[in-house]
Amino acid sequence: MKIVCIGGGHGLSHMLSAIRPHCAELTAIVATTDNGGSTGKLRNSQGGVALGDIRRCCLQLADDDSLVHKVFHHRFEGGELDGHSLGNLTLLGLSQQTNSATQAIAWFNAMLGNSETILPMSDEPTDLLAVLPNGEKIIGECQIDSLTQLPDYVTLSQNVNAAPGAVEAIHNADLILIGPGSLITSVMPAMLVEDIAQAINMTSACRVFIENIAKETSVIKSLDLKPVDWLESMLGYSFCDLSISHDALSEIVSHFDDVIKTPNQQHDIEQLSTVFGEILKMPLILEADKSSRTDQAVSML
């Protein structure tokens, strides 16, 4: 089965680990609009796309015990490199050598021994832009995360093309998984890229949206709509055939009482793997009529 995962943040990297045992061909399309931490500093000084979530996805798929994993996980302390990850710096160097974030990621992934495909949403830099009800424009994920009121709409600061291979992967997929993660800063960015949006609309793959498992701390916590409904109103198109709510996830794994969240994880990889192991056994979902969407996946189990 060919599976494409779309998103960003910790949610996407954990999703990749969870879904990898259940498919033969796995592709991730990663949001590249982050402007905080080491990633933000590198973007300010060197330009280019955000590299942090990409690094996280690649390292999540690598052998935790390998020397190369430990090396690229290293984060410097003190001096001009304070706070920077060696993995981020390596990806930056490869990007400057190849003039292509997509090619740089492919090389980095190969160095880690990963067979999965990790793609940026675009090779071209852009930022997330939110417009408030009073018309004020807020640019940058960090700034948007600190909002106290929901924006009227969210877009990209400039239009960009999808990364090479992203559209083809979506068209060829059997299943597309979107999320989990923060609605605005993790889930939305890639789906605001016009080429990707069109591919999501046209693909024959079953499109599954997984709501955020970790509690939102951003302005989204004040949302009074279902996340999938709000997201579709912001995007202006229907992006999923099936929406799996947090309650549905809990029900699906309710009989797995021995699943314990690792303290350093915002999303439970074992739990996610269990969920998709159960869902992928069910041809009914994968052959779902695109005109009927439900957020109560548990009722099918």
PDB file of C-alpha atoms in Angstrom:
ATOM      1  CA  MET A   1       0.000   0.000   0.000  1.00  0.00           C
ATOM      2  CA  LYS A   2       1.234   3.507  -0.882  1.00  0.00           C
ATOM      3  CA  ILE A   3       0.637   5.993   1.929  1.00  0.00           C
ATOM      4  CA  VAL A   4       1.264   9.747   1.965  1.00  0.00           C
ATOM      5  CA  CYS A   5       1.380  11.636   5.277  1.00  0.00           C
ATOM      6  CA  ILE A   6       0.931  15.419   5.310  1.00  0.00           C
ATOM      7  CA  GLY A   7       1.621  17.734   8.238  1.00  0.00           C
ATOM      8  CA  GLY A   8       4.361  19.055  10.467  1.00  0.00           C
ATOM      9  CA  GLY A   9       5.558  19.400  14.033  1.00  0.00           C
ATOM     10  CA  HIS A  10       5.898  16.430  16.356  1.00  0.00           C
ATOM     11  CA  GLY A  11       2.638  14.937  15.103  1.00  0.00           C
ATOM     12  CA  LEU A  12       3.903  14.094  11.625  1.00  0.00           C
ATOM     13  CA  SER A  13       7.166  12.529  12.781  1.00  0.00           C
ATOM     14  CA  HIS A  14       5.321  10.289  15.243  1.00  0.00           C
ATOM     15  CA  MET A  15       2.740   9.403  12.607  1.00  0.00           C
ATOM     16  CA  LEU A  16       5.525   8.196  10.298  1.00  0.00           C
ATOM     17  CA  SER A  17       6.849   5.834  12.952  1.00  0.00           C
ATOM     18  CA  ALA A  18       3.349   4.550  13.647  1.00  0.00           C
ATOM     19  CA  ILE A  19       2.316   3.933  10.046  1.00  0.00           C
ATOM     20  CA  ARG A  20       5.620   2.594   8.678  1.00  0.00           C
ATOM     21  CA  PRO A  21       4.974  -1.066   9.687  1.00  0.00           C
ATOM     22  CA  HIS A  22       1.683  -1.046   7.795  1.00  0.00           C
ATOM     23  CA  CYS A  23       2.733   0.029   4.295  1.00  0.00           C
ATOM     24  CA  ALA A  24       5.163  -0.805   1.511  1.00  0.00           C
ATOM     25  CA  GLU A  25       5.763   2.744   0.290  1.00  0.00           C
ATOM     26  CA  LEU A  26       5.681   5.763   2.598  1.00  0.00           C
ATOM     27  CA  THR A  27       6.012   9.447   1.664  1.00  0.00           C
ATOM     28  CA  ALA A  28       5.829  12.465   3.958  1.00  0.00           C
ATOM     29  CA  ILE A  29       5.102  16.014   2.796  1.00  0.00           C
ATOM     30  CA  VAL A  30       6.361  18.342   5.512  1.00  0.00           C
ATOM     31  CA  ALA A  31       5.328  21.915   6.338  1.00  0.00           C
ATOM     32  CA  THR A  32       8.208  24.367   5.832  1.00  0.00           C
ATOM     33  CA  THR A  33       6.888  27.618   7.340  1.00  0.00           C
ATOM     34  CA  ASP A  34       8.282  27.328  10.888  1.00  0.00           C
ATOM     35  CA  ASN A  35      10.111  30.473  12.019  1.00  0.00           C
ATOM     36  CA  GLY A  36      11.049  29.602  15.592  1.00  0.00           C
ATOM     37  CA  GLY A  37      14.085  28.178  17.383  1.00  0.00           C
ATOM     38  CA  SER A  38      17.134  27.019  15.450  1.00  0.00           C
ATOM     39  CA  THR A  39      15.065  26.863  12.262  1.00  0.00           C
ATOM     40  CA  GLY A  40      13.997  30.499  12.565  1.00  0.00           C
ATOM     41  CA  LYS A  41      17.557  31.674  13.207  1.00  0.00           C
ATOM     42  CA  LEU A  42      18.824  29.825  10.131  1.00  0.00           C
ATOM     43  CA  ARG A  43      16.024  31.193   7.977  1.00  0.00           C
ATOM     44  CA  ASN A  44      16.774  34.737   9.155  1.00  0.00           C
ATOM     45  CA  SER A  45      20.491  34.491   8.454  1.00  0.00           C
ATOM     46  CA  GLN A  46      20.636  32.105   5.490  1.00  0.00           C
ATOM     47  CA  GLY A  47      17.168  32.133   3.933  1.00  0.00           C
ATOM     48  CA  GLY A  48      15.544  28.988   2.588  1.00  0.00           C
ATOM     49  CA  VAL A  49      12.770  26.766   3.885  1.00  0.00           C
ATOM     50  CA  ALA A  50      12.254  25.642   7.466  1.00  0.00           C
ATOM     51  CA  LEU A  51      14.341  22.544   8.167  1.00  0.00           C
ATOM     52  CA  GLY A  52      13.502  21.571  11.759  1.00  0.00           C
ATOM     53  CA  ASP A  53      10.397  19.458  11.163  1.00  0.00           C
ATOM     54  CA  ILE A  54      12.104  17.782   8.205  1.00  0.00           C
ATOM     55  CA  ARG A  55      15.080  16.855  10.381  1.00  0.00           C
ATOM     56  CA  ARG A  56      12.717  15.547  13.046  1.00  0.00           C
ATOM     57  CA  CYS A  57      10.893  13.310  10.546  1.00  0.00           C
ATOM     58  CA  CYS A  58      14.110  11.880   9.117  1.00  0.00           C
ATOM     59  CA  LEU A  59      15.601  11.166  12.547  1.00  0.00           C
ATOM     60  CA  GLN A  60      12.342   9.636  13.800  1.00  0.00           C
ATOM     61  CA  LEU A  61      12.620   7.007  11.063  1.00  0.00           C
ATOM     62  CA  ALA A  62      16.295   6.244  11.738  1.00  0.00           C
ATOM     63  CA  ASP A  63      17.667   3.643  14.136  1.00  0.00           C
ATOM     64  CA  ASP A  64      17.717   5.312  17.574  1.00  0.00           C
ATOM     65  CA  ASP A  65      20.823   3.382  18.569  1.00  0.00           C
ATOM     66  CA  SER A  66      22.887   4.240  15.507  1.00  0.00           C
ATOM     67  CA  LEU A  67      25.861   6.575  15.810  1.00  0.00           C
ATOM     68  CA  VAL A  68      24.671   8.733  12.909  1.00  0.00           C
ATOM     69  CA  HIS A  69      21.306   9.238  14.645  1.00  0.00           C
ATOM     70  CA  LYS A  70      22.989  10.399  17.844  1.00  0.00           C
ATOM     71  CA  VAL A  71      25.339  12.723  15.946  1.00  0.00           C
ATOM     72  CA  PHE A  72      22.621  14.495  13.966  1.00  0.00           C
ATOM     73  CA  HIS A  73      20.451  14.765  17.089  1.00  0.00           C
ATOM     74  CA  HIS A  74      23.164  16.780  18.847  1.00  0.00           C
ATOM     75  CA  ARG A  75      22.269  20.346  19.802  1.00  0.00           C
ATOM     76  CA  PHE A  76      25.038  22.859  20.527  1.00  0.00           C
ATOM     77  CA  GLU A  77      25.293  24.889  23.709  1.00  0.00           C
ATOM     78  CA  GLY A  78      26.972  28.282  23.960  1.00  0.00           C
ATOM     79  CA  GLY A  79      28.654  30.496  21.403  1.00  0.00           C
ATOM     80  CA  GLU A  80      27.358  31.355  17.955  1.00  0.00           C
ATOM     81  CA  LEU A  81      25.949  27.843  17.492  1.00  0.00           C
ATOM     82  CA  ASP A  82      23.931  27.913  20.706  1.00  0.00           C
ATOM     83  CA  GLY A  83      20.615  26.116  20.233  1.00  0.00           C
ATOM     84  CA  HIS A  84      21.374  24.867  16.738  1.00  0.00           C
ATOM     85  CA  SER A  85      20.916  21.202  15.861  1.00  0.00           C
ATOM     86  CA  LEU A  86      23.682  19.516  13.891  1.00  0.00           C
ATOM     87  CA  GLY A  87      20.966  17.931  11.766  1.00  0.00           C
ATOM     88  CA  ASN A  88      19.607  21.370  10.844  1.00  0.00           C
ATOM     89  CA  LEU A  89      23.082  22.644   9.979  1.00  0.00           C
ATOM     90  CA  THR A  90      23.758  19.551   7.864  1.00  0.00           C
ATOM     91  CA  LEU A  91      20.500  19.997   5.953  1.00  0.00           C
ATOM     92  CA  LEU A  92      21.342  23.676   5.422  1.00  0.00           C
ATOM     93  CA  GLY A  93      24.776  22.783   4.060  1.00  0.00           C
ATOM     94  CA  LEU A  94      23.326  20.159   1.725  1.00  0.00           C
ATOM     95  CA  SER A  95      20.665  22.622   0.553  1.00  0.00           C
ATOM     96  CA  GLN A  96      23.319  25.189  -0.319  1.00  0.00           C
ATOM     97  CA  GLN A  97      25.365  22.585  -2.179  1.00  0.00           C
ATOM     98  CA  THR A  98      22.450  21.235  -4.198  1.00  0.00           C
ATOM     99  CA  ASN A  99      20.337  24.419  -4.486  1.00  0.00           C
ATOM    100  CA  SER A 100      17.391  22.136  -3.735  1.00  0.00           C
ATOM    101  CA  ALA A 101      15.814  21.358  -0.375  1.00  0.00           C
ATOM    102  CA  THR A 102      14.255  18.242  -1.892  1.00  0.00           C
ATOM    103  CA  GLN A 103      17.626  16.888  -3.031  1.00  0.00           C
ATOM    104  CA  ALA A 104      19.284  17.850   0.257  1.00  0.00           C
ATOM    105  CA  ILE A 105      16.655  15.917   2.220  1.00  0.00           C
ATOM    106  CA  ALA A 106      17.087  12.891  -0.033  1.00  0.00           C
ATOM    107  CA  TRP A 107      20.831  12.875   0.668  1.00  0.00           C
ATOM    108  CA  PHE A 108      20.301  13.395   4.394  1.00  0.00           C
ATOM    109  CA  ASN A 109      17.738  10.594   4.507  1.00  0.00           C
ATOM    110  CA  ALA A 110      20.134   8.282   2.660  1.00  0.00           C
ATOM    111  CA  MET A 111      22.869   9.082   5.191  1.00  0.00           C
ATOM    112  CA  LEU A 112      20.486   7.915   7.917  1.00  0.00           C
ATOM    113  CA  GLY A 113      19.707   4.691   6.043  1.00  0.00           C
ATOM    114  CA  ASN A 114      16.002   5.484   5.609  1.00  0.00           C
ATOM    115  CA  SER A 115      14.057   4.040   2.678  1.00  0.00           C
ATOM    116  CA  GLU A 116      11.018   6.308   3.130  1.00  0.00           C
ATOM    117  CA  THR A 117      10.615   9.507   1.086  1.00  0.00           C
ATOM    118  CA  ILE A 118      10.584  12.815   2.957  1.00  0.00           C
ATOM    119  CA  LEU A 119       9.631  15.896   0.930  1.00  0.00           C
ATOM    120  CA  PRO A 120       9.316  19.565   1.842  1.00  0.00           C
ATOM    121  CA  MET A 121       5.968  21.082   0.881  1.00  0.00           C
ATOM    122  CA  SER A 122       8.020  23.346  -1.420  1.00  0.00           C
ATOM    123  CA  ASP A 123      11.622  24.120  -2.290  1.00  0.00           C
ATOM    124  CA  GLU A 124      10.704  27.815  -2.176  1.00  0.00           C
ATOM    125  CA  PRO A 125      10.576  29.731   1.118  1.00  0.00           C
ATOM    126  CA  THR A 126       7.301  31.223   2.314  1.00  0.00           C
ATOM    127  CA  ASP A 127       5.680  32.090   5.627  1.00  0.00           C
ATOM    128  CA  LEU A 128       2.306  31.561   7.185  1.00  0.00           C
ATOM    129  CA  LEU A 129       0.129  34.681   7.157  1.00  0.00           C
ATOM    130  CA  ALA A 130      -3.037  35.211   9.199  1.00  0.00           C
ATOM    131  CA  VAL A 131      -5.517  38.048   8.717  1.00  0.00           C
ATOM    132  CA  LEU A 132      -7.464  39.172  11.789  1.00  0.00           C
ATOM    133  CA  PRO A 133     -11.083  40.388  11.783  1.00  0.00           C
ATOM    134  CA  ASN A 134      -9.850  44.012  11.892  1.00  0.00           C
ATOM    135  CA  GLY A 135      -7.716  43.458   8.771  1.00  0.00           C
ATOM    136  CA  GLU A 136      -4.381  43.275  10.601  1.00  0.00           C
ATOM    137  CA  LYS A 137      -1.906  40.858   9.027  1.00  0.00           C
ATOM    138  CA  ILE A 138       0.206  38.592  11.232  1.00  0.00           C
ATOM    139  CA  ILE A 139       3.184  36.891   9.574  1.00  0.00           C
ATOM    140  CA  GLY A 140       5.054  33.913  11.002  1.00  0.00           C
ATOM    141  CA  GLU A 141       4.102  30.750  12.868  1.00  0.00           C
ATOM    142  CA  CYS A 142       5.397  31.954  16.234  1.00  0.00           C
ATOM    143  CA  GLN A 143       3.432  35.172  15.977  1.00  0.00           C
ATOM    144  CA  ILE A 144       0.298  33.306  14.872  1.00  0.00           C
ATOM    145  CA  ASP A 145       0.686  30.816  17.720  1.00  0.00           C
ATOM    146  CA  SER A 146       0.510  33.703  20.194  1.00  0.00           C
ATOM    147  CA  LEU A 147      -2.768  35.133  18.837  1.00  0.00           C
ATOM    148  CA  THR A 148      -5.634  35.606  21.277  1.00  0.00           C
ATOM    149  CA  GLN A 149      -8.402  35.622  18.649  1.00  0.00           C
ATOM    150  CA  LEU A 150      -9.103  33.361  15.696  1.00  0.00           C
ATOM    151  CA  PRO A 151      -8.042  34.789  12.327  1.00  0.00           C
ATOM    152  CA  ASP A 152     -10.555  35.467   9.567  1.00  0.00           C
ATOM    153  CA  TYR A 153      -8.372  33.485   7.211  1.00  0.00           C
ATOM    154  CA  VAL A 154      -4.894  32.021   6.858  1.00  0.00           C
ATOM    155  CA  THR A 155      -2.753  31.960   3.733  1.00  0.00           C
ATOM    156  CA  LEU A 156       0.891  31.929   2.635  1.00  0.00           C
ATOM    157  CA  SER A 157       2.934  35.135   2.451  1.00  0.00           C
ATOM    158  CA  GLN A 158       3.747  34.255  -1.147  1.00  0.00           C
ATOM    159  CA  ASN A 159       2.569  31.509  -3.467  1.00  0.00           C
ATOM    160  CA  VAL A 160       5.032  28.662  -3.972  1.00  0.00           C
ATOM    161  CA  ASN A 161       5.178  25.540  -6.119  1.00  0.00           C
ATOM    162  CA  ALA A 162       4.938  22.077  -4.613  1.00  0.00           C
ATOM    163  CA  ALA A 163       8.232  20.253  -4.172  1.00  0.00           C
ATOM    164  CA  PRO A 164       9.186  17.876  -6.996  1.00  0.00           C
ATOM    165  CA  GLY A 165       7.445  14.552  -6.469  1.00  0.00           C
ATOM    166  CA  ALA A 166       4.826  15.800  -3.996  1.00  0.00           C
ATOM    167  CA  VAL A 167       1.914  16.043  -6.418  1.00  0.00           C
ATOM    168  CA  GLU A 168       2.778  12.718  -8.064  1.00  0.00           C
ATOM    169  CA  ALA A 169       2.931  10.999  -4.666  1.00  0.00           C
ATOM    170  CA  ILE A 170      -0.551  12.290  -3.774  1.00  0.00           C
ATOM    171  CA  HIS A 171      -2.012  11.168  -7.103  1.00  0.00           C
ATOM    172  CA  ASN A 172      -0.446   7.695  -6.786  1.00  0.00           C
ATOM    173  CA  ALA A 173      -1.350   7.150  -3.136  1.00  0.00           C
ATOM    174  CA  ASP A 174      -3.786   4.544  -1.865  1.00  0.00           C
ATOM    175  CA  LEU A 175      -4.228   6.388   1.426  1.00  0.00           C
ATOM    176  CA  ILE A 176      -3.489   9.971   2.516  1.00  0.00           C
ATOM    177  CA  LEU A 177      -3.131  10.759   6.221  1.00  0.00           C
ATOM    178  CA  ILE A 178      -3.366  14.397   7.305  1.00  0.00           C
ATOM    179  CA  GLY A 179      -2.241  15.349  10.821  1.00  0.00           C
ATOM    180  CA  PRO A 180      -2.187  15.020  13.744  1.00  0.00           C
ATOM    181  CA  GLY A 181      -0.853  18.392  14.842  1.00  0.00           C
ATOM    182  CA  SER A 182      -1.716  22.001  15.488  1.00  0.00           C
ATOM    183  CA  LEU A 183      -4.400  22.983  12.966  1.00  0.00           C
ATOM    184  CA  ILE A 184      -2.905  26.278  11.860  1.00  0.00           C
ATOM    185  CA  THR A 185       0.846  25.796  12.086  1.00  0.00           C
ATOM    186  CA  SER A 186       1.267  22.062  11.388  1.00  0.00           C
ATOM    187  CA  VAL A 187      -1.693  20.900   9.295  1.00  0.00           C
ATOM    188  CA  MET A 188      -2.575  23.947   7.192  1.00  0.00           C
ATOM    189  CA  PRO A 189       0.696  25.072   5.545  1.00  0.00           C
ATOM    190  CA  ALA A 190       1.171  22.245   3.017  1.00  0.00           C
ATOM    191  CA  MET A 191      -2.510  22.304   2.089  1.00  0.00           C
ATOM    192  CA  LEU A 192      -2.251  26.014   1.268  1.00  0.00           C
ATOM    193  CA  VAL A 193       0.169  25.224  -1.573  1.00  0.00           C
ATOM    194  CA  GLU A 194      -2.030  25.414  -4.667  1.00  0.00           C
ATOM    195  CA  ASP A 195      -0.521  22.388  -6.462  1.00  0.00           C
ATOM    196  CA  ILE A 196      -0.911  20.251  -3.351  1.00  0.00           C
ATOM    197  CA  ALA A 197      -4.468  21.459  -2.741  1.00  0.00           C
ATOM    198  CA  GLN A 198      -5.449  20.546  -6.305  1.00  0.00           C
ATOM    199  CA  ALA A 199      -3.826  17.118  -5.987  1.00  0.00           C
ATOM    200  CA  ILE A 200      -5.655  16.430  -2.705  1.00  0.00           C
ATOM    201  CA  ASN A 201      -8.918  17.368  -4.415  1.00  0.00           C
ATOM    202  CA  MET A 202      -8.266  15.180  -7.456  1.00  0.00           C
ATOM    203  CA  THR A 203      -6.659  12.080  -5.927  1.00  0.00           C
ATOM    204  CA  SER A 204      -8.608   8.825  -5.830  1.00  0.00           C
ATOM    205  CA  ALA A 205      -6.928   7.890  -2.530  1.00  0.00           C
ATOM    206  CA  CYS A 206      -8.930   7.747   0.677  1.00  0.00           C
ATOM    207  CA  ARG A 207      -8.084  10.905   2.650  1.00  0.00           C
ATOM    208  CA  VAL A 208      -8.077  10.585   6.432  1.00  0.00           C
ATOM    209  CA  PHE A 209      -7.770  13.528   8.822  1.00  0.00           C
ATOM    210  CA  ILE A 210      -6.503  12.739  12.326  1.00  0.00           C
ATOM    211  CA  GLU A 211      -7.374  15.383  14.877  1.00  0.00           C
ATOM    212  CA  ASN A 212      -4.719  16.650  17.224  1.00  0.00           C
ATOM    213  CA  ILE A 213      -4.060  14.215  20.047  1.00  0.00           C
ATOM    214  CA  ALA A 214      -2.142  16.706  22.184  1.00  0.00           C
ATOM    215  CA  LYS A 215      -4.256  19.513  23.646  1.00  0.00           C
ATOM    216  CA  GLU A 216      -3.976  22.727  21.618  1.00  0.00           C
ATOM    217  CA  THR A 217      -2.384  25.596  23.526  1.00  0.00           C
ATOM    218  CA  SER A 218      -2.816  28.124  20.706  1.00  0.00           C
ATOM    219  CA  VAL A 219      -5.885  30.217  19.878  1.00  0.00           C
ATOM    220  CA  ILE A 220      -7.423  27.036  18.400  1.00  0.00           C
ATOM    221  CA  LYS A 221      -8.370  26.014  21.949  1.00  0.00           C
ATOM    222  CA  SER A 222     -11.201  28.583  21.719  1.00  0.00           C
ATOM    223  CA  LEU A 223     -12.637  26.939  18.615  1.00  0.00           C
ATOM    224  CA  ASP A 224     -16.357  26.167  18.887  1.00  0.00           C
ATOM    225  CA  LEU A 225     -16.555  24.200  15.617  1.00  0.00           C
ATOM    226  CA  LYS A 226     -15.349  20.705  14.861  1.00  0.00           C
ATOM    227  CA  PRO A 227     -11.687  21.009  13.802  1.00  0.00           C
ATOM    228  CA  VAL A 228     -12.384  19.464  10.391  1.00  0.00           C
ATOM    229  CA  ASP A 229     -15.228  21.918   9.706  1.00  0.00           C
ATOM    230  CA  TRP A 230     -13.170  24.954  10.709  1.00  0.00           C
ATOM    231  CA  LEU A 231     -10.212  23.768   8.666  1.00  0.00           C
ATOM    232  CA  GLU A 232     -12.316  23.244   5.556  1.00  0.00           C
ATOM    233  CA  SER A 233     -13.827  26.722   5.938  1.00  0.00           C
ATOM    234  CA  MET A 234     -10.314  28.185   6.101  1.00  0.00           C
ATOM    235  CA  LEU A 235      -8.963  26.164   3.185  1.00  0.00           C
ATOM    236  CA  GLY A 236     -12.022  26.620   0.989  1.00  0.00           C
ATOM    237  CA  TYR A 237     -12.156  22.992  -0.089  1.00  0.00           C
ATOM    238  CA  SER A 238     -13.049  19.550   1.247  1.00  0.00           C
ATOM    239  CA  PHE A 239      -9.788  17.801   2.054  1.00  0.00           C
ATOM    240  CA  CYS A 240     -10.845  14.528   3.701  1.00  0.00           C
ATOM    241  CA  ASP A 241     -13.240  11.614   3.363  1.00  0.00           C
ATOM    242  CA  LEU A 242     -12.884  10.478   6.947  1.00  0.00           C
ATOM    243  CA  SER A 243     -12.163  12.463  10.097  1.00  0.00           C
ATOM    244  CA  ILE A 244     -10.988  10.615  13.203  1.00  0.00           C
ATOM    245  CA  SER A 245     -11.657  12.557  16.386  1.00  0.00           C
ATOM    246  CA  HIS A 246      -9.700  12.256  19.611  1.00  0.00           C
ATOM    247  CA  ASP A 247     -12.650  10.421  21.188  1.00  0.00           C
ATOM    248  CA  ALA A 248     -12.727   7.931  18.312  1.00  0.00           C
ATOM    249  CA  LEU A 249      -8.999   7.279  18.688  1.00  0.00           C
ATOM    250  CA  SER A 250      -9.502   6.607  22.384  1.00  0.00           C
ATOM    251  CA  GLU A 251     -12.353   4.182  21.683  1.00  0.00           C
ATOM    252  CA  ILE A 252     -10.367   2.301  19.059  1.00  0.00           C
ATOM    253  CA  VAL A 253      -7.577   1.592  21.516  1.00  0.00           C
ATOM    254  CA  SER A 254      -9.702   1.286  24.646  1.00  0.00           C
ATOM    255  CA  HIS A 255      -8.982  -2.433  24.871  1.00  0.00           C
ATOM    256  CA  PHE A 256      -5.215  -1.855  24.739  1.00  0.00           C
ATOM    257  CA  ASP A 257      -4.819  -0.869  28.389  1.00  0.00           C
ATOM    258  CA  ASP A 258      -1.112  -1.600  28.395  1.00  0.00           C
ATOM    259  CA  VAL A 259      -0.321   1.221  25.974  1.00  0.00           C
ATOM    260  CA  ILE A 260       1.627   3.831  27.933  1.00  0.00           C
ATOM    261  CA  LYS A 261       2.682   7.206  26.565  1.00  0.00           C
ATOM    262  CA  THR A 262       6.393   7.844  26.579  1.00  0.00           C
ATOM    263  CA  PRO A 263       7.016  11.024  28.640  1.00  0.00           C
ATOM    264  CA  ASN A 264       8.953  12.754  25.841  1.00  0.00           C
ATOM    265  CA  GLN A 265       6.261  12.234  23.223  1.00  0.00           C
ATOM    266  CA  GLN A 266       3.316  14.534  22.562  1.00  0.00           C
ATOM    267  CA  HIS A 267       1.662  11.788  20.532  1.00  0.00           C
ATOM    268  CA  ASP A 268       1.604   8.098  21.407  1.00  0.00           C
ATOM    269  CA  ILE A 269       3.313   6.171  18.589  1.00  0.00           C
ATOM    270  CA  GLU A 270       2.165   2.745  19.826  1.00  0.00           C
ATOM    271  CA  GLN A 271      -1.395   4.001  20.076  1.00  0.00           C
ATOM    272  CA  LEU A 272      -1.321   5.517  16.587  1.00  0.00           C
ATOM    273  CA  SER A 273       0.156   2.322  15.177  1.00  0.00           C
ATOM    274  CA  THR A 274      -2.601   0.294  16.820  1.00  0.00           C
ATOM    275  CA  VAL A 275      -5.252   2.590  15.380  1.00  0.00           C
ATOM    276  CA  PHE A 276      -3.993   2.304  11.836  1.00  0.00           C
ATOM    277  CA  GLY A 277      -3.310  -1.375  12.147  1.00  0.00           C
ATOM    278  CA  GLU A 278      -7.030  -1.778  12.895  1.00  0.00           C
ATOM    279  CA  ILE A 279      -8.220   0.674  10.254  1.00  0.00           C
ATOM    280  CA  LEU A 280      -6.118  -0.803   7.449  1.00  0.00           C
ATOM    281  CA  LYS A 281      -7.727  -4.196   8.054  1.00  0.00           C
ATOM    282  CA  MET A 282     -11.010  -2.694   6.962  1.00  0.00           C
ATOM    283  CA  PRO A 283     -11.520  -2.404   3.201  1.00  0.00           C
ATOM    284  CA  LEU A 284     -14.775  -0.567   3.904  1.00  0.00           C
ATOM    285  CA  ILE A 285     -12.883   2.545   4.913  1.00  0.00           C
ATOM    286  CA  LEU A 286     -10.444   2.445   2.014  1.00  0.00           C
ATOM    287  CA  GLU A 287     -13.336   2.085  -0.427  1.00  0.00           C
ATOM    288  CA  ALA A 288     -15.367   4.784   1.307  1.00  0.00           C
ATOM    289  CA  ASP A 289     -17.723   6.904  -0.781  1.00  0.00           C
ATOM    290  CA  LYS A 290     -16.088  10.327  -0.964  1.00  0.00           C
ATOM    291  CA  SER A 291     -19.474  11.962  -0.485  1.00  0.00           C
ATOM    292  CA  SER A 292     -19.891  10.547   3.024  1.00  0.00           C
ATOM    293  CA  ARG A 293     -17.504  11.748   5.714  1.00  0.00           C
ATOM    294  CA  THR A 294     -17.705  10.770   9.386  1.00  0.00           C
ATOM    295  CA  ASP A 295     -15.659  11.603  12.448  1.00  0.00           C
ATOM    296  CA  GLN A 296     -16.914   8.511  14.254  1.00  0.00           C
ATOM    297  CA  ALA A 297     -14.572   5.929  12.764  1.00  0.00           C
ATOM    298  CA  VAL A 298     -15.044   3.812  15.833  1.00  0.00           C
ATOM    299  CA  SER A 299     -18.610   2.996  14.780  1.00  0.00           C
ATOM    300  CA  MET A 300     -17.202   1.022  11.849  1.00  0.00           C
ATOM    301  CA  LEU A 301     -15.021  -1.178  14.034  1.00  0.00           C
TER     302      LEU A 301
END
